[in-house]
CSV table of C-alpha atoms in Angstrom, one decimal:
chain,number,residue,atom,x,y,z
A,6,MET,CA,24.9,-42.1,-195.7
A,7,LYS,CA,24.8,-41.5,-192.0
A,8,PHE,CA,23.5,-44.1,-189.5
A,9,VAL,CA,23.1,-44.6,-185.8
A,10,VAL,CA,22.9,-48.2,-184.9
A,11,ASP,CA,21.6,-49.9,-181.7
A,12,GLY,CA,23.7,-52.1,-179.4
A,13,MET,CA,22.5,-55.3,-181.0
A,14,LEU,CA,24.1,-54.6,-184.4
A,15,GLY,CA,27.8,-54.2,-183.7
A,16,LYS,CA,28.8,-56.5,-186.6
A,17,LEU,CA,26.6,-54.6,-189.1
A,18,THR,CA,28.2,-51.3,-187.8
A,19,ARG,CA,31.6,-52.6,-188.9
A,20,TRP,CA,30.3,-53.7,-192.3
A,21,LEU,CA,28.6,-50.4,-193.0
A,22,ARG,CA,31.8,-48.5,-192.1
A,23,MET,CA,33.9,-50.6,-194.4
A,24,LEU,CA,31.3,-49.8,-197.1
A,25,GLY,CA,32.1,-46.1,-196.5
A,26,HIS,CA,29.2,-45.0,-194.3
A,27,ASN,CA,29.4,-42.8,-191.2
A,28,VAL,CA,28.0,-45.0,-188.4
A,29,LYS,CA,27.7,-44.1,-184.8
A,30,TYR,CA,27.4,-47.0,-182.4
A,31,SER,CA,27.9,-47.7,-178.7
A,32,ILE,CA,26.5,-50.3,-176.5
A,33,LYS,CA,26.3,-47.6,-173.8
A,34,LEU,CA,23.7,-45.5,-175.6
A,35,ASP,CA,20.2,-45.9,-174.4
A,36,ASP,CA,17.0,-45.6,-176.6
A,37,ALA,CA,16.5,-41.9,-175.7
A,38,GLN,CA,20.1,-41.1,-176.7
A,39,LEU,CA,19.8,-43.1,-179.9
A,40,LEU,CA,16.6,-41.2,-180.9
A,41,MET,CA,18.1,-37.8,-180.0
A,42,MET,CA,21.3,-38.5,-182.0
A,43,ALA,CA,19.3,-39.8,-185.0
A,44,LYS,CA,17.1,-36.7,-185.0
A,45,LYS,CA,19.7,-34.1,-184.2
A,46,GLU,CA,22.3,-35.4,-186.6
A,47,LYS,CA,19.8,-36.5,-189.4
A,48,ARG,CA,21.0,-40.1,-189.2
A,49,ALA,CA,18.9,-43.2,-190.1
A,50,LEU,CA,18.4,-45.4,-187.1
A,51,LEU,CA,19.0,-49.1,-187.6
A,52,THR,CA,17.6,-51.4,-185.0
A,53,ARG,CA,16.5,-54.9,-184.0
A,54,ASP,CA,14.3,-53.5,-181.2
A,55,LEU,CA,10.7,-53.2,-182.4
A,56,ALA,CA,9.7,-50.8,-179.6
A,57,LEU,CA,12.6,-48.5,-180.5
A,58,TYR,CA,11.7,-48.6,-184.2
A,59,GLN,CA,8.1,-47.7,-183.3
A,60,GLN,CA,9.2,-44.8,-181.1
A,61,ALA,CA,11.5,-43.5,-183.9
A,62,THR,CA,8.8,-43.7,-186.6
A,63,ALA,CA,6.3,-42.0,-184.3
A,64,LYS,CA,8.7,-39.1,-183.9
A,65,GLY,CA,9.3,-38.8,-187.6
A,66,ILE,CA,12.8,-40.3,-187.5
A,67,ASN,CA,14.1,-42.3,-190.5
A,68,ALA,CA,14.4,-45.8,-189.1
A,69,LEU,CA,14.7,-49.4,-190.3
A,70,TYR,CA,13.7,-52.4,-188.3
A,71,LEU,CA,16.0,-55.2,-189.3
A,72,GLU,CA,14.6,-58.7,-189.4
A,73,GLY,CA,17.5,-60.6,-191.0
A,74,GLU,CA,19.5,-63.1,-188.9
A,75,THR,CA,22.8,-63.0,-190.8
A,76,GLU,CA,25.0,-60.1,-191.8
A,77,GLY,CA,24.3,-60.9,-195.5
A,78,GLU,CA,20.5,-60.6,-194.8
A,79,ARG,CA,20.9,-57.4,-192.8
A,80,LEU,CA,23.2,-55.7,-195.4
A,81,ALA,CA,20.6,-56.6,-198.1
A,82,GLU,CA,17.8,-55.0,-196.0
A,83,VAL,CA,19.8,-51.8,-195.6
A,84,ALA,CA,20.9,-51.7,-199.2
A,85,LYS,CA,17.3,-52.2,-200.4
A,86,ARG,CA,15.9,-49.5,-198.2
A,87,TYR,CA,18.6,-46.9,-198.7
A,88,GLY,CA,20.0,-47.8,-202.1
A,89,ILE,CA,23.5,-48.3,-201.0
A,90,PRO,CA,26.0,-50.3,-203.1
A,91,LEU,CA,27.4,-53.5,-201.5
A,92,ASP,CA,31.0,-52.9,-202.7
A,93,ILE,CA,34.0,-51.8,-200.7
A,94,ASP,CA,36.0,-48.9,-202.1
A,95,MET,CA,39.1,-48.2,-200.0
A,96,ALA,CA,39.0,-44.6,-201.2
A,97,THR,CA,35.8,-44.1,-199.1
A,98,SER,CA,36.1,-46.9,-196.6
A,99,ARG,CA,36.0,-46.1,-192.9
A,100,CYS,CA,37.8,-47.8,-190.0
A,101,PRO,CA,35.5,-50.6,-188.7
A,102,LYS,CA,36.7,-49.9,-185.2
A,103,CYS,CA,36.4,-46.1,-184.8
A,104,ASN,CA,34.6,-44.7,-187.9
A,105,ALA,CA,37.4,-42.4,-189.2
A,106,LYS,CA,38.1,-42.5,-192.9
A,107,VAL,CA,41.1,-44.7,-193.7
A,108,LYS,CA,44.0,-43.3,-195.6
A,109,PRO,CA,46.6,-45.0,-197.9
A,110,ILE,CA,49.9,-45.5,-196.3
A,111,SER,CA,53.1,-46.5,-198.1
A,112,LYS,CA,54.5,-50.0,-197.7
A,113,GLU,CA,57.7,-48.5,-196.3
A,114,LYS,CA,55.9,-46.9,-193.4
A,115,VAL,CA,54.2,-50.1,-192.3
A,116,GLY,CA,57.2,-52.4,-192.3
A,117,HIS,CA,57.8,-52.4,-188.6
A,118,LYS,CA,54.0,-52.3,-187.8
A,119,VAL,CA,52.9,-55.5,-189.5
A,120,GLN,CA,54.2,-59.1,-189.5
A,121,LYS,CA,57.1,-59.9,-191.9
A,122,ASN,CA,54.8,-62.3,-193.9
A,123,THR,CA,52.2,-59.6,-194.4
A,124,PHE,CA,54.8,-57.0,-195.4
A,125,THR,CA,56.3,-59.5,-197.9
A,126,ASN,CA,53.0,-60.6,-199.4
A,127,TYR,CA,51.1,-57.4,-199.8
A,128,ASN,CA,51.8,-54.0,-201.3
A,129,GLU,CA,48.8,-51.9,-200.5
A,130,PHE,CA,48.0,-50.7,-197.0
A,131,TRP,CA,45.7,-48.3,-195.3
A,132,GLN,CA,45.8,-46.7,-191.9
A,133,CYS,CA,43.2,-45.2,-189.6
A,134,PRO,CA,44.5,-41.7,-188.7
A,135,LYS,CA,42.5,-41.8,-185.4
A,136,CYS,CA,43.2,-45.3,-183.9
A,137,ARG,CA,46.3,-46.1,-186.0
A,138,GLN,CA,45.0,-49.5,-187.1
A,139,ILE,CA,46.5,-50.8,-190.3
A,140,TYR,CA,44.5,-52.6,-193.0
A,141,TRP,CA,45.4,-54.6,-196.0
A,142,GLN,CA,43.4,-56.9,-198.4
A,143,GLY,CA,44.7,-60.1,-197.0
A,144,ALA,CA,43.4,-63.7,-197.0
A,145,HIS,CA,40.4,-62.5,-194.8
A,146,TRP,CA,39.1,-60.8,-197.9
A,147,THR,CA,37.8,-64.1,-199.2
A,148,LYS,CA,35.3,-64.2,-196.4
A,149,ILE,CA,34.5,-60.5,-196.8
A,150,ARG,CA,33.8,-61.0,-200.5
A,151,LYS,CA,31.7,-64.1,-199.7
A,152,THR,CA,29.5,-62.1,-197.2
A,153,LEU,CA,29.1,-59.3,-199.7
A,154,ASP,CA,28.2,-61.8,-202.5
A,155,THR,CA,25.6,-63.4,-200.2
A,156,ALA,CA,24.2,-59.9,-199.4
A,157,ARG,CA,23.9,-59.1,-203.1
A,158,GLU,CA,22.1,-62.4,-203.7
A,159,ASN,CA,19.7,-61.7,-200.8
A,160,LEU,CA,19.1,-58.2,-202.3
A,161,ARG,CA,18.4,-59.7,-205.8
A,162,LYS,CA,15.9,-62.2,-204.2
A,163,THR,CA,14.1,-59.5,-202.2
A,164,CYS,CA,13.9,-57.2,-205.2
A,165,ALA,CA,12.6,-59.9,-207.4
A,166,LYS,CA,9.9,-60.8,-204.8
A,167,SER,CA,9.0,-57.1,-204.6
A,168,ASP,CA,8.8,-56.9,-208.4
A,169,ILE,CA,6.5,-60.0,-208.4
A,170,ASN,CA,4.4,-58.6,-205.7
A,171,LEU,CA,4.1,-55.2,-207.5
A,172,HIS,CA,3.2,-57.0,-210.7
A,173,SER,CA,0.6,-59.1,-208.9
A,174,GLN,CA,-0.9,-55.9,-207.3
A,175,ILE,CA,-1.1,-54.3,-210.8
A,176,LEU,CA,-2.9,-57.3,-212.3
A,177,ILE,CA,-5.4,-57.4,-209.4
A,178,ARG,CA,-6.2,-53.7,-209.9
A,179,GLU,CA,-6.6,-54.2,-213.6
A,180,ARG,CA,-9.0,-57.1,-213.0
A,181,ARG,CA,-11.1,-55.1,-210.5
A,182,LYS,CA,-11.4,-52.3,-213.0
A,183,GLN,CA,-12.5,-54.7,-215.7
A,184,ASN,CA,-15.0,-56.3,-213.3
A,185,LYS,CA,-16.5,-52.9,-212.5
A,186,ARG,CA,-17.2,-52.2,-216.2
């Protein structure tokens, strides 16, 4: 999925890129530029700015106004709206910094580019071909997994609430039909 994200959502941008989505983001883009980019490049606009969201929807641009306060809540909102999985697959993951697709790199080629401890303890590495950043699934992945687990739990809760609300609406309609008879 392709997104354009407003300047208030830099952390979400990095998460969506790790999840494999093409995300354009810059704090230098003004509202008009964000709207133009979303429309021209057929990107969904993600924003915390209600006025920007309203402008986008008035212009027929696919947009989502995010209300969540945490990354887990925001990821759940995006996943619910766009049906995206909340799992990182390194085969499709993008560089959180520059948005290019990361590529596997052999352990031998990263030996001089990472700390000795990292080289010794990990066997799989990926590199961004654009900014040259090297990635591995180190100790920080515990926090990454926890955030994704929280996002999945938030998604389950919101979907369960939606199911309950939908079920309630159906029951109300059925009662109204019975009362009219």
